Short mmCIF file of C-alpha atoms in Angstrom, two decimals:
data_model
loop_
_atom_site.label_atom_id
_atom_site.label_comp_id
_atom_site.label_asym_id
_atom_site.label_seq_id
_atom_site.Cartn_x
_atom_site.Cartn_y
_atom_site.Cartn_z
CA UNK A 465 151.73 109.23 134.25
CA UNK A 466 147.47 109.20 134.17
CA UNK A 467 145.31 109.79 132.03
CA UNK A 468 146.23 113.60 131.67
CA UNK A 469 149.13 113.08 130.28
CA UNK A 470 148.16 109.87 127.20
CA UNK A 471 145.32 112.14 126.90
CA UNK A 472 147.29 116.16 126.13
CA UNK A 473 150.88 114.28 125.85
CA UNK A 474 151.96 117.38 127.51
CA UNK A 475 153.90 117.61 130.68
CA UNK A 476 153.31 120.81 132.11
CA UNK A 477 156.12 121.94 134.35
CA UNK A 478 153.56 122.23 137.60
CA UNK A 479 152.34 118.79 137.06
CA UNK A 480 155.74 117.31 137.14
CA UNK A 481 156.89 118.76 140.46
CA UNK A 482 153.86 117.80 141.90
CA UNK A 483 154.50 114.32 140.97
CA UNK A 484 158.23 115.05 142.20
CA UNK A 485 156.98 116.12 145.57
CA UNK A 486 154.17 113.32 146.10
CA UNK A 487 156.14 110.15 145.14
CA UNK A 488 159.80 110.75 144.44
CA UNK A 489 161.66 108.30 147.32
CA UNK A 490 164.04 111.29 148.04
CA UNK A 491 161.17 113.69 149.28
CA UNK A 492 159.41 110.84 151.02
CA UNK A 493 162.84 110.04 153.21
CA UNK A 494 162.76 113.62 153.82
CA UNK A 495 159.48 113.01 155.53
CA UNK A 496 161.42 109.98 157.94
CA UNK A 497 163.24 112.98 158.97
CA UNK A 498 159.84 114.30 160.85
CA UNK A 499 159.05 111.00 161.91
CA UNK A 500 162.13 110.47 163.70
CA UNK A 501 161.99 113.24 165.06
CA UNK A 502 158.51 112.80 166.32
CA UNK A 503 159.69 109.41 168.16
CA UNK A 504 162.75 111.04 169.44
CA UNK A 505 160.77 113.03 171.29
CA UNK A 506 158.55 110.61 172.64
CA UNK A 507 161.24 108.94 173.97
CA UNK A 508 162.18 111.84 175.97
CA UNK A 509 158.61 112.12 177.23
CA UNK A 510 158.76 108.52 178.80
CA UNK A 511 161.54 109.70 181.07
CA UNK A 512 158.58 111.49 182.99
CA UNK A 513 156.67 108.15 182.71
CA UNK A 514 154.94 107.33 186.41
CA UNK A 515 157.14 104.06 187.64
CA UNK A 516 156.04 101.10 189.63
CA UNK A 517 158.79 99.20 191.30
CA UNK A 518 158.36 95.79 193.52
CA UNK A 519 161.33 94.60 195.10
CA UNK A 520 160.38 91.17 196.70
CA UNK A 521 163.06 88.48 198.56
CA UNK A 522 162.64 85.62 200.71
CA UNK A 523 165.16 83.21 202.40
CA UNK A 524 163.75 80.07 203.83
CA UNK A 525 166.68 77.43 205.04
CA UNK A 526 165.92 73.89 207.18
CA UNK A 527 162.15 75.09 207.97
CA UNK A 528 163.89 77.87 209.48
CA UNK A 529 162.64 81.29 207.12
CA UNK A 530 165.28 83.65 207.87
CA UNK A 531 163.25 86.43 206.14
CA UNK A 532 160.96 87.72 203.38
CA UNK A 533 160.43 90.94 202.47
CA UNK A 534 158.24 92.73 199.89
CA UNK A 535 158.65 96.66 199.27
CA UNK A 536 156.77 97.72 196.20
CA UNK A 537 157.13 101.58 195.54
CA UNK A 538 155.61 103.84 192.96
CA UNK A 539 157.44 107.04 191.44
CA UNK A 540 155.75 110.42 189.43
CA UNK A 541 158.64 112.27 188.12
CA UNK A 542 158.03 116.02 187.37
CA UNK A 543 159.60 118.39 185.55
CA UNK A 544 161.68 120.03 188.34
CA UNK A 545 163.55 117.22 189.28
CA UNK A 546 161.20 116.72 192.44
CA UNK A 547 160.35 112.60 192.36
CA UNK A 548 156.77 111.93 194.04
CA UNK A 549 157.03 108.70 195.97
CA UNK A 550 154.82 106.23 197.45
CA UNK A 551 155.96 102.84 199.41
CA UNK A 552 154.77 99.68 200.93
CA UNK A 553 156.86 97.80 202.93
CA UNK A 554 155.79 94.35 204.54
CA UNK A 555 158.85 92.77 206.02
CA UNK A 556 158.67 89.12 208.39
CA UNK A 557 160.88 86.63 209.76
CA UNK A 558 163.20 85.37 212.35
CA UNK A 559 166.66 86.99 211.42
CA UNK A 560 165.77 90.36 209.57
CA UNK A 561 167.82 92.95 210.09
CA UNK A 562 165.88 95.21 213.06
CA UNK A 563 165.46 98.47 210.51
CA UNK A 564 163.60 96.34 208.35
CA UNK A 565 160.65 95.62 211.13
CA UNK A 566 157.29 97.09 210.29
CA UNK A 567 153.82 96.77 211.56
CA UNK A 568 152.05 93.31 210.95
CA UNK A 569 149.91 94.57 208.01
CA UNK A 570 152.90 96.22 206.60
CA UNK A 571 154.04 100.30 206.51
CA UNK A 572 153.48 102.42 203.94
CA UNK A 573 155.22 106.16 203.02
CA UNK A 574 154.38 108.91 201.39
CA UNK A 575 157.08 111.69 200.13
CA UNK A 576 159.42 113.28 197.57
CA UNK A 577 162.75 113.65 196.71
CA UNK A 578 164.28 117.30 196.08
CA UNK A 579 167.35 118.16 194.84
CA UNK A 580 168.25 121.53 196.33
CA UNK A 581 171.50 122.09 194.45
CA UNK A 582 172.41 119.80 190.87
CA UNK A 583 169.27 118.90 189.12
CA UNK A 584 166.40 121.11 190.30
CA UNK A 585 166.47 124.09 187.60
CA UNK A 586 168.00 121.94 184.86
CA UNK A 587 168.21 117.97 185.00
CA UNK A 588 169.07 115.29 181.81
CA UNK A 589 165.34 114.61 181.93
CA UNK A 590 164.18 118.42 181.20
CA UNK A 591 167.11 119.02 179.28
CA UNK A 592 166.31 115.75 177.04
CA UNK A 593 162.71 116.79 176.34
CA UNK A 594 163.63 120.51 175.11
CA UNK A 595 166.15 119.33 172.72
CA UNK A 596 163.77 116.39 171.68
CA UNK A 597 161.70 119.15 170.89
CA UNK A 598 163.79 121.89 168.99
CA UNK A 599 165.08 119.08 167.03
CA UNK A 600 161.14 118.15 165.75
CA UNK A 601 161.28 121.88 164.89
CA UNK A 602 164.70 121.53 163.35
CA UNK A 603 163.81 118.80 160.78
CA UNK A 604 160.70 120.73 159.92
CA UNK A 605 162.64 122.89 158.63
CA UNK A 606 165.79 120.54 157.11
CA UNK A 607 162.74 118.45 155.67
CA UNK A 608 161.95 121.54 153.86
CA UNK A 609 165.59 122.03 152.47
CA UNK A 610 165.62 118.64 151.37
CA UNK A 611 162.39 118.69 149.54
CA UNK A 612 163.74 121.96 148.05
CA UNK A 613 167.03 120.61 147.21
CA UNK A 614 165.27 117.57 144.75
CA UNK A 615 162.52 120.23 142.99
CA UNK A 616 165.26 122.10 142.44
CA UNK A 617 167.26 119.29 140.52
CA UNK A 618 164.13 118.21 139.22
CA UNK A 619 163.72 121.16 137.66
CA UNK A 620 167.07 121.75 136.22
CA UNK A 621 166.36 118.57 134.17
CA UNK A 622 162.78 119.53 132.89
CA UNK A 623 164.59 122.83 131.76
CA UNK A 624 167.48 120.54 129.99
CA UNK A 625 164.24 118.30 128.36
CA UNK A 626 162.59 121.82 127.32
CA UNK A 627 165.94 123.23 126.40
CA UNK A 628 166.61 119.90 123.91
CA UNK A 629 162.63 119.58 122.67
CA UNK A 630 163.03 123.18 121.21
CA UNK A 631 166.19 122.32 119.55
CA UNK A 632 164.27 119.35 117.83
CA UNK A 633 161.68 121.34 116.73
CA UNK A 634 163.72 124.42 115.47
CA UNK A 635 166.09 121.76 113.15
CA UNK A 636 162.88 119.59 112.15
CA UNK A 637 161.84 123.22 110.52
CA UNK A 638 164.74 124.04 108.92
CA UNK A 639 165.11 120.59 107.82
CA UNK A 640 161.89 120.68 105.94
CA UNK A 641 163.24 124.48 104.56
CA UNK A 642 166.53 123.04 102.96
CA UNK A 643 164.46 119.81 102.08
CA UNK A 644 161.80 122.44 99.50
CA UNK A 645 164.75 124.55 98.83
CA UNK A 646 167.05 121.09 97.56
CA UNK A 647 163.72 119.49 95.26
CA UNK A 648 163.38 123.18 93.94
CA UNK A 649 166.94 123.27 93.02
CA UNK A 650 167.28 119.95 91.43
CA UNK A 651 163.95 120.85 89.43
CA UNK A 652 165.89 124.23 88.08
CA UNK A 653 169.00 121.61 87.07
CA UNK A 654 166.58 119.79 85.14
CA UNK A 655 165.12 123.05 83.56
CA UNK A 656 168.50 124.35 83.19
CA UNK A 657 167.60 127.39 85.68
CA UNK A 658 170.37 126.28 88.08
CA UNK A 659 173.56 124.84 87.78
CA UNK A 660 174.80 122.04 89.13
CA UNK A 661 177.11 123.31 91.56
CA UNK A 662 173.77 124.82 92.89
CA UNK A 663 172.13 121.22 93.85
CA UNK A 664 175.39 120.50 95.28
CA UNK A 665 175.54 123.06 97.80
CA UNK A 666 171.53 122.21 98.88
CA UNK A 667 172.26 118.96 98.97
CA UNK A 668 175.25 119.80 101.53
CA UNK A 669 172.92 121.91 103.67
CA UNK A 670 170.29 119.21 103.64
CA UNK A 671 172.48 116.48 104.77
CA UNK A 672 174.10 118.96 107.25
CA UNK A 673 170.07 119.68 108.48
CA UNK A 674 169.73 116.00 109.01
CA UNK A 675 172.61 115.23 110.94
CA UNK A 676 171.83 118.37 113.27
CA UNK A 677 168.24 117.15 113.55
CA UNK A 678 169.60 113.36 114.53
CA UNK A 679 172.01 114.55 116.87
CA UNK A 680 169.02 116.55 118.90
CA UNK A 681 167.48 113.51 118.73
CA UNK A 682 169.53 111.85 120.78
CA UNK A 683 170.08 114.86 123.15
CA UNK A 684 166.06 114.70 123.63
CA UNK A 685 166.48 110.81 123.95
CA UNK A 686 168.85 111.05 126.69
CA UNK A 687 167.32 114.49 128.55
CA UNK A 688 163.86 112.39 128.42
CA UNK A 689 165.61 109.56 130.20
CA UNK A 690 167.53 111.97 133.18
CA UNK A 691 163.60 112.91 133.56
CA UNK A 692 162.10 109.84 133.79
CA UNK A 693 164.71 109.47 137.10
CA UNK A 694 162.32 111.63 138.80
CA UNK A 695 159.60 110.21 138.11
CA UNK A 696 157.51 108.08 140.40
CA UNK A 697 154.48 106.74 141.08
CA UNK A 698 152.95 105.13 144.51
CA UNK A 699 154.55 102.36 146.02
CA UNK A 700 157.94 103.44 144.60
CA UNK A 701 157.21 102.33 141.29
CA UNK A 702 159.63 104.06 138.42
CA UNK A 703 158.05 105.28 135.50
CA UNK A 704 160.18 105.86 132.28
CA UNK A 705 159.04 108.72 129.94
CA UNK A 706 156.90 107.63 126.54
CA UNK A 707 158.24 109.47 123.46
CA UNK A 708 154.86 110.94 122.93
CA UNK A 709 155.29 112.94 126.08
CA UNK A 710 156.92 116.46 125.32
CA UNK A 711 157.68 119.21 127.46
CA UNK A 712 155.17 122.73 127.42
CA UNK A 713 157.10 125.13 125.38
CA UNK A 714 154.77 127.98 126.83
CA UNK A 715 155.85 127.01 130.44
CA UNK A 716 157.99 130.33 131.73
CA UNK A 717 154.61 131.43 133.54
CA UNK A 718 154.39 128.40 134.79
CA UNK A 719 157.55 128.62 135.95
CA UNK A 720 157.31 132.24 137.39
CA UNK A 721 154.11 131.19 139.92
CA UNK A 722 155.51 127.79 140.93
CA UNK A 723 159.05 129.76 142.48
CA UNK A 724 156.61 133.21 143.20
CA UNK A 725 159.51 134.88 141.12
CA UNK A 726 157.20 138.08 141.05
CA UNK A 727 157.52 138.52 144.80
CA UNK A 728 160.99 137.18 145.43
CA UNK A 729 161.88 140.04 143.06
CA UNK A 730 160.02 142.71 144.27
CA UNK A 731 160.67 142.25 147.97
CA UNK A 732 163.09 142.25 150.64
CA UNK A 733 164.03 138.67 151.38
CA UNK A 734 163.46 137.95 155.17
CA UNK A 735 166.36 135.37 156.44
CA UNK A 736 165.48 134.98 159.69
CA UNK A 737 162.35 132.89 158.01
CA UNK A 738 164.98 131.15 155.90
CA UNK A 739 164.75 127.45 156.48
CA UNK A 740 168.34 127.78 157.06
CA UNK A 741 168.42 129.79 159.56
CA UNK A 742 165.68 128.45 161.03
CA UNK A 743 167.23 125.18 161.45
CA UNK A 744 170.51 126.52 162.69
CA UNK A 745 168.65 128.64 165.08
CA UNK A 746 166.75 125.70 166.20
CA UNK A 747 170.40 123.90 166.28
CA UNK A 748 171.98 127.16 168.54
CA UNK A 749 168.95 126.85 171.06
CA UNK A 750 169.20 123.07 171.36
CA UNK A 751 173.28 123.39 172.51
CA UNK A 752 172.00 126.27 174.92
CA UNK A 753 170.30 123.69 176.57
CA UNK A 754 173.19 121.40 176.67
CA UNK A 755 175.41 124.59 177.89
CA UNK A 756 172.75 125.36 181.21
CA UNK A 757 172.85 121.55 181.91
CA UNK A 758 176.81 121.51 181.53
CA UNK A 759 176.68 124.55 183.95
CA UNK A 760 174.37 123.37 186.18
CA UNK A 761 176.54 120.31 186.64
CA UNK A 762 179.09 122.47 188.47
CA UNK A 763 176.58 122.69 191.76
CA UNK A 764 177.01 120.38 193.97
CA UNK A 765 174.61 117.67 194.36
CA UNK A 766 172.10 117.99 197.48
CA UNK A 767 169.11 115.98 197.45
CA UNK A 768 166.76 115.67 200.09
CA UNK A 769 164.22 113.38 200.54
CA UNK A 770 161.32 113.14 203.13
CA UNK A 771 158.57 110.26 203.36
CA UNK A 772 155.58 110.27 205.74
CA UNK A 773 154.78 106.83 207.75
CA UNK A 774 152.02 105.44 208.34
CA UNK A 775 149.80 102.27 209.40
CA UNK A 776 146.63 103.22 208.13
CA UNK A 777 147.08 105.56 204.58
CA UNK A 778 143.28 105.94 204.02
CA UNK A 779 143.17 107.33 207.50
CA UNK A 780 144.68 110.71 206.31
CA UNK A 781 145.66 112.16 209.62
CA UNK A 782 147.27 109.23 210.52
CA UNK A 783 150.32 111.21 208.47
CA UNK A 784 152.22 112.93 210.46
CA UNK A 785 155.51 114.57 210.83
CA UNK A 786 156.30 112.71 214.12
CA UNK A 787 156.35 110.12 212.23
CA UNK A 788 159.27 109.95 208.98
CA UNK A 789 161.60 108.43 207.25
CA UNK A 790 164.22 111.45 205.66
CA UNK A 791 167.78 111.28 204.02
CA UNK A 792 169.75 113.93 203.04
CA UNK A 793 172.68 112.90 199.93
CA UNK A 794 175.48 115.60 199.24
CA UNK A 795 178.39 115.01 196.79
CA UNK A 796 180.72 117.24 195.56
CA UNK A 797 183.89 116.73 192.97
CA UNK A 798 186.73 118.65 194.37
CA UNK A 799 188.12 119.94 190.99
CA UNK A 800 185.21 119.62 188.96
CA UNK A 801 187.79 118.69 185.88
CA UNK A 802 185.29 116.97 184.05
CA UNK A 803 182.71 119.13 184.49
CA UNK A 804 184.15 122.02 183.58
CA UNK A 805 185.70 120.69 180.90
CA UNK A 806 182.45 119.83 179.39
CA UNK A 807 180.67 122.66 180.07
CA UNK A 808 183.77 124.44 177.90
CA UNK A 809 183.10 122.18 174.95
CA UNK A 810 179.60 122.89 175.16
CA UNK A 811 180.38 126.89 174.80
CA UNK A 812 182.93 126.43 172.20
CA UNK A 813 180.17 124.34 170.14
CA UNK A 814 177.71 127.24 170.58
CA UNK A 815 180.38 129.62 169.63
CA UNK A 816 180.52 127.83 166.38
CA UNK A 817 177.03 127.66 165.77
CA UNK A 818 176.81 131.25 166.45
CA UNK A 819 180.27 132.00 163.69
CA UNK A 820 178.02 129.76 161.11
CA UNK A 821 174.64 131.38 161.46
CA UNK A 822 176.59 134.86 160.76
CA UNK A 823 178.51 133.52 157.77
CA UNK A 824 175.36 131.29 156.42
CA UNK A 825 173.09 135.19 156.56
CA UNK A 826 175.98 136.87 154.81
CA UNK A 827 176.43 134.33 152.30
CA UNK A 828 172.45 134.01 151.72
CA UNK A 829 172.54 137.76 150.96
CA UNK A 830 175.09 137.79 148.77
CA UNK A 831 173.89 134.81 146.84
CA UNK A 832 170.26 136.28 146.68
CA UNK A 833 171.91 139.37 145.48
CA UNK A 834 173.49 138.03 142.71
CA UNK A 835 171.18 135.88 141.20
CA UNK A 836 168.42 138.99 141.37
CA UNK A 837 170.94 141.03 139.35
CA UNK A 838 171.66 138.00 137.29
CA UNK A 839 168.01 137.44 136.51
CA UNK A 840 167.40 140.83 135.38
CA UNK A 841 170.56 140.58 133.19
CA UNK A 842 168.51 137.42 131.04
CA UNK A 843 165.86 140.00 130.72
CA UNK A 844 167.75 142.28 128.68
CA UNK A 845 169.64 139.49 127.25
CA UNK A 846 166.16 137.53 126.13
CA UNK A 847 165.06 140.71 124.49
CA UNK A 848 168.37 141.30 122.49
CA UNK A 849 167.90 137.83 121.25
CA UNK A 850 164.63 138.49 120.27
CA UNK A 851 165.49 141.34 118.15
CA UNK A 852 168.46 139.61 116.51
CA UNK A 853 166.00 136.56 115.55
CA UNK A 854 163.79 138.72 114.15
CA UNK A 855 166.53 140.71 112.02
CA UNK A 856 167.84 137.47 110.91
CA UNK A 857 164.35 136.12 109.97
CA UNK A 858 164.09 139.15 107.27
CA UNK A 859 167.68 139.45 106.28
CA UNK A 860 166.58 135.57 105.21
CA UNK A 861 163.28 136.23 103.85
CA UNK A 862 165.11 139.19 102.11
CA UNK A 863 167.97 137.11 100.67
CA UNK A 864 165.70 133.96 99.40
CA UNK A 865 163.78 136.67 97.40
CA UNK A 866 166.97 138.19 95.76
CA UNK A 867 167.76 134.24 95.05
CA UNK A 868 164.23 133.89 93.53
CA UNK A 869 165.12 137.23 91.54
CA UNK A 870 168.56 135.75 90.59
CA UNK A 871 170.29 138.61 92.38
CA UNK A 872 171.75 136.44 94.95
CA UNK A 873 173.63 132.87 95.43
CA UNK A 874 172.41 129.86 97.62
CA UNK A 875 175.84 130.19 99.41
CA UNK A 876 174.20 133.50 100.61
CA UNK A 877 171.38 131.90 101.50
CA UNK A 878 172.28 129.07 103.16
CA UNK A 879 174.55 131.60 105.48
CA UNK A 880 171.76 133.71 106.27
CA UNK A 881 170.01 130.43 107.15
CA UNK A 882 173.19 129.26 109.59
CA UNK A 883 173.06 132.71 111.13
CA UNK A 884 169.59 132.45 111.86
CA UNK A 885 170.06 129.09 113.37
CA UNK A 886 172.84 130.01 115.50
CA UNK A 887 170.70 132.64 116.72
CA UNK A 888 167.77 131.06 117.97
CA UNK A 889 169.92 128.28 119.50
CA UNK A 890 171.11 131.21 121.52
CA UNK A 891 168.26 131.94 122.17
CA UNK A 892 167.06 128.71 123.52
CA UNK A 893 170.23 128.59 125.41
CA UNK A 894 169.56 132.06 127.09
CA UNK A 895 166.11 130.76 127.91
CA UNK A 896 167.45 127.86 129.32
CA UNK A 897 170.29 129.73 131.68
CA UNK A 898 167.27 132.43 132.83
CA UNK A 899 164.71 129.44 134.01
CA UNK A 900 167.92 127.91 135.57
CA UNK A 901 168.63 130.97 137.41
CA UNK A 902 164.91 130.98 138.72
CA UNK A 903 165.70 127.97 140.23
CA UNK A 904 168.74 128.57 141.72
CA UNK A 905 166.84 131.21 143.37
CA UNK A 906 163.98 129.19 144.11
CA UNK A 907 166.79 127.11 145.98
CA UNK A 908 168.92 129.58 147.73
CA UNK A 909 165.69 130.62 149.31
CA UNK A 910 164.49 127.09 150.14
CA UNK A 911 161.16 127.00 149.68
CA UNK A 912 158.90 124.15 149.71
CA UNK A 913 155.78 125.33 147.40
CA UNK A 914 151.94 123.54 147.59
CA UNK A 915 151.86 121.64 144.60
#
């Protein structure tokens, strides 16, 4: 993990997420989500791509050349549906059909096509392009859910590793306690200050001290090895945790400026900046594109198209409306069945866009809600714990002196000492469920921090 981390052998909570976020394959595929994205809409660009077409045929039987013709045209697409067009024809031989004569040194046009009915306001092409582009907006903002989603399991596991490190720690202490407190009470035996019954019982709570202290080994052992999951380095190289690597015990204000817990608690959560919502919005506007196109496929289909003629393009009066080549193209479906059939799926799919953006805000409130309320319930409950450690810490210190004094039994010692265990493992487990809640937080509200 660099030299920061053989050099401290701590891993502070900030520096893991950053790692997380830099080189973990799950936030980098989040990233493919832009880049597609990005060449989607590209793609949609080229449909407005100038065009150069060359049609060229030539029929040439028993010396006889019944015809050869060469029309090479060249087509600007814009973003009304009007085509720009510009043609040169150059047509010869003895059997062509007589529209197809032109001048010896070939005709040329000039002109557009207009469609005056289905296509002009709203056509695939424009319709392509805007979606191509609310969707680059859209992933910018599912990237950012994604890359949420794995901090937020990343963190959950660093908690777990914190959560299982302080658990060592607190039974390699008490194992070194009932270790002093067993050689003292074998020395009384020997002296005759203690009976024997008395090495017994330390003995018991020793052994019991070990076994707790072996067990949280291999809790540590196998929360060190969830971690190292999520740990990466360039070129997608895995990197398993050394044991020498432990977790910063004094991490909770790390924890507090990485999520900006301070201001998520002090202020009103804005959901229309939600990434959520942002990404369904981007989703609603994209299908009321597809909803104007569907509609606008209900015109009928009119396109016009005009082309000036002429001999001599550089002369530019030589173009002249005496002289054209025009169409006009109408179409119509009688019942428009398909049509409006799929201009009816396309409103009941914005309909349910519209049902889930409602229900995603109210259930983003709600959750928000909760886990503010639930968060300020730890606080109380980390500062009850407190005080009970504390009042079992000197109803222990109290009862060890009676025992010194001889006004007391190891059997009410050793309880004291269990009490005070069970207590700080609740408090470690509090601690655990109120960083946990942070994150859940930190992920209902799906940020994506600077690390």
């Amino acid at each position: 993990l660099g030299d920061v981390y053989k050099r401290q052998n701590v891993l502070r909570f900030d520096e893991y997420l950053a790692f997380v976020k830099k080189f973990h394959p799950i936030v980098k595929q989040a990233e493919l989500v832009i880049d597609e994205s990005q060449a989607k809409l590209l793609k949609s660009r080229g449909a407005f791509d100038p065009k150069i077409e060359v049609d060229y045929d030539r029929k040439k039987f028993k010396n006889t050349e019944y015809f050869d013709q060469l029309n090479g045209t060249f087509k600007i697409p814009t973003w009304f549906g009007v085509e720009l067009k510009a043609t040169f024809e150059e047509n010869t031989g003895e059997f062509l059909n007589p529209e197809a004569f032109v001048p010896e040194d070939g005709l040329y046009s000039a002109g557009l096509m207009v469609p005056l009915g289905r296509g002009l306001l709203i056509n695939n092409r424009m319709a392509s392009l805007k979606q191509a582009r609310l969707f680059r907006e859209q992933a910018k903002a599912d990237r950012d859910i994604y890359v949420n989603n794995i901090l937020f399991e990343a963190a959950l596991v660093y908690f777990d590793w914190l959560k299982a490190y302080n658990e060592l720690m607190l039974f390699e202490n008490f194992l070194v306690n009932a270790e002093l407190r067993y050689r003292g009470i074998l020395r009384g035996v020997e002296l005759g200050e203690n009976a024997e019954i008395d090495a017994t019982e330390a003995r018991i709570a020793f052994n019991s001290r070990k076994l707790s202290l072996e067990q949280s080994k291999v809790k540590l052992m196998k929360a060190a090895l969830e971690l190292s999951n999520f740990l990466w380095l360039e070129n997608n190289i895995p990197v398993e945790l050394q044991p020498d690597v432990v977790p910063d015990i004094n991490t909770e204000p790390i924890v507090d400026a990485i999520f900006n817990i301070n201001q998520l608690r002090d202020e009103d959560v804005i959901l229309d900046t939600h990434p959520k919502m942002l990404s369904l919005g981007y989703k609603l506007e994209g299908l009321e594109v597809d909803s104007r196109l569907k509609a606008n496929r209900l015109l009928p289909r009119i396109d016009v198209e005009y082309n000036f003629l002429s001999e001599t393009p550089e002369v530019a009066r030589s173009f002249n409306t005496a002289e054209y080549k025009g169409g006009l193209n109408v179409s119509f479906p009688l019942f428009l069945r398909k049509e409006r059939g799929d201009l009816k799926l396309a409103r009941l799919k914005l309909q349910d866009t519209e049902f889930e953006m409602d229900a995603t805000r109210v259930n983003l409130q709600n959750k928000i809600k909760a886990l503010k309320q639930e968060l300020e319930s730890y606080v109380v409950q980390n500062e009850i714990t407190t005080d009970m450690v504390s009042d079992y810490q000197r109803m222990l210190f109290a009862e060890e002196r009676k025992f010194q004094l001889g006004e007391s039994s190891l059997f009410l010692v050793n309880s004291r000492e269990s009490k005070l265990i069970d207590g700080q493992l609740k408090a470690i487990e509090i601690q655990n469920k109120f960083f946990s809640t942070k994150a859940k937080l930190f992920n209902s509200l799906a940020v994506n921090p600077d690390l």
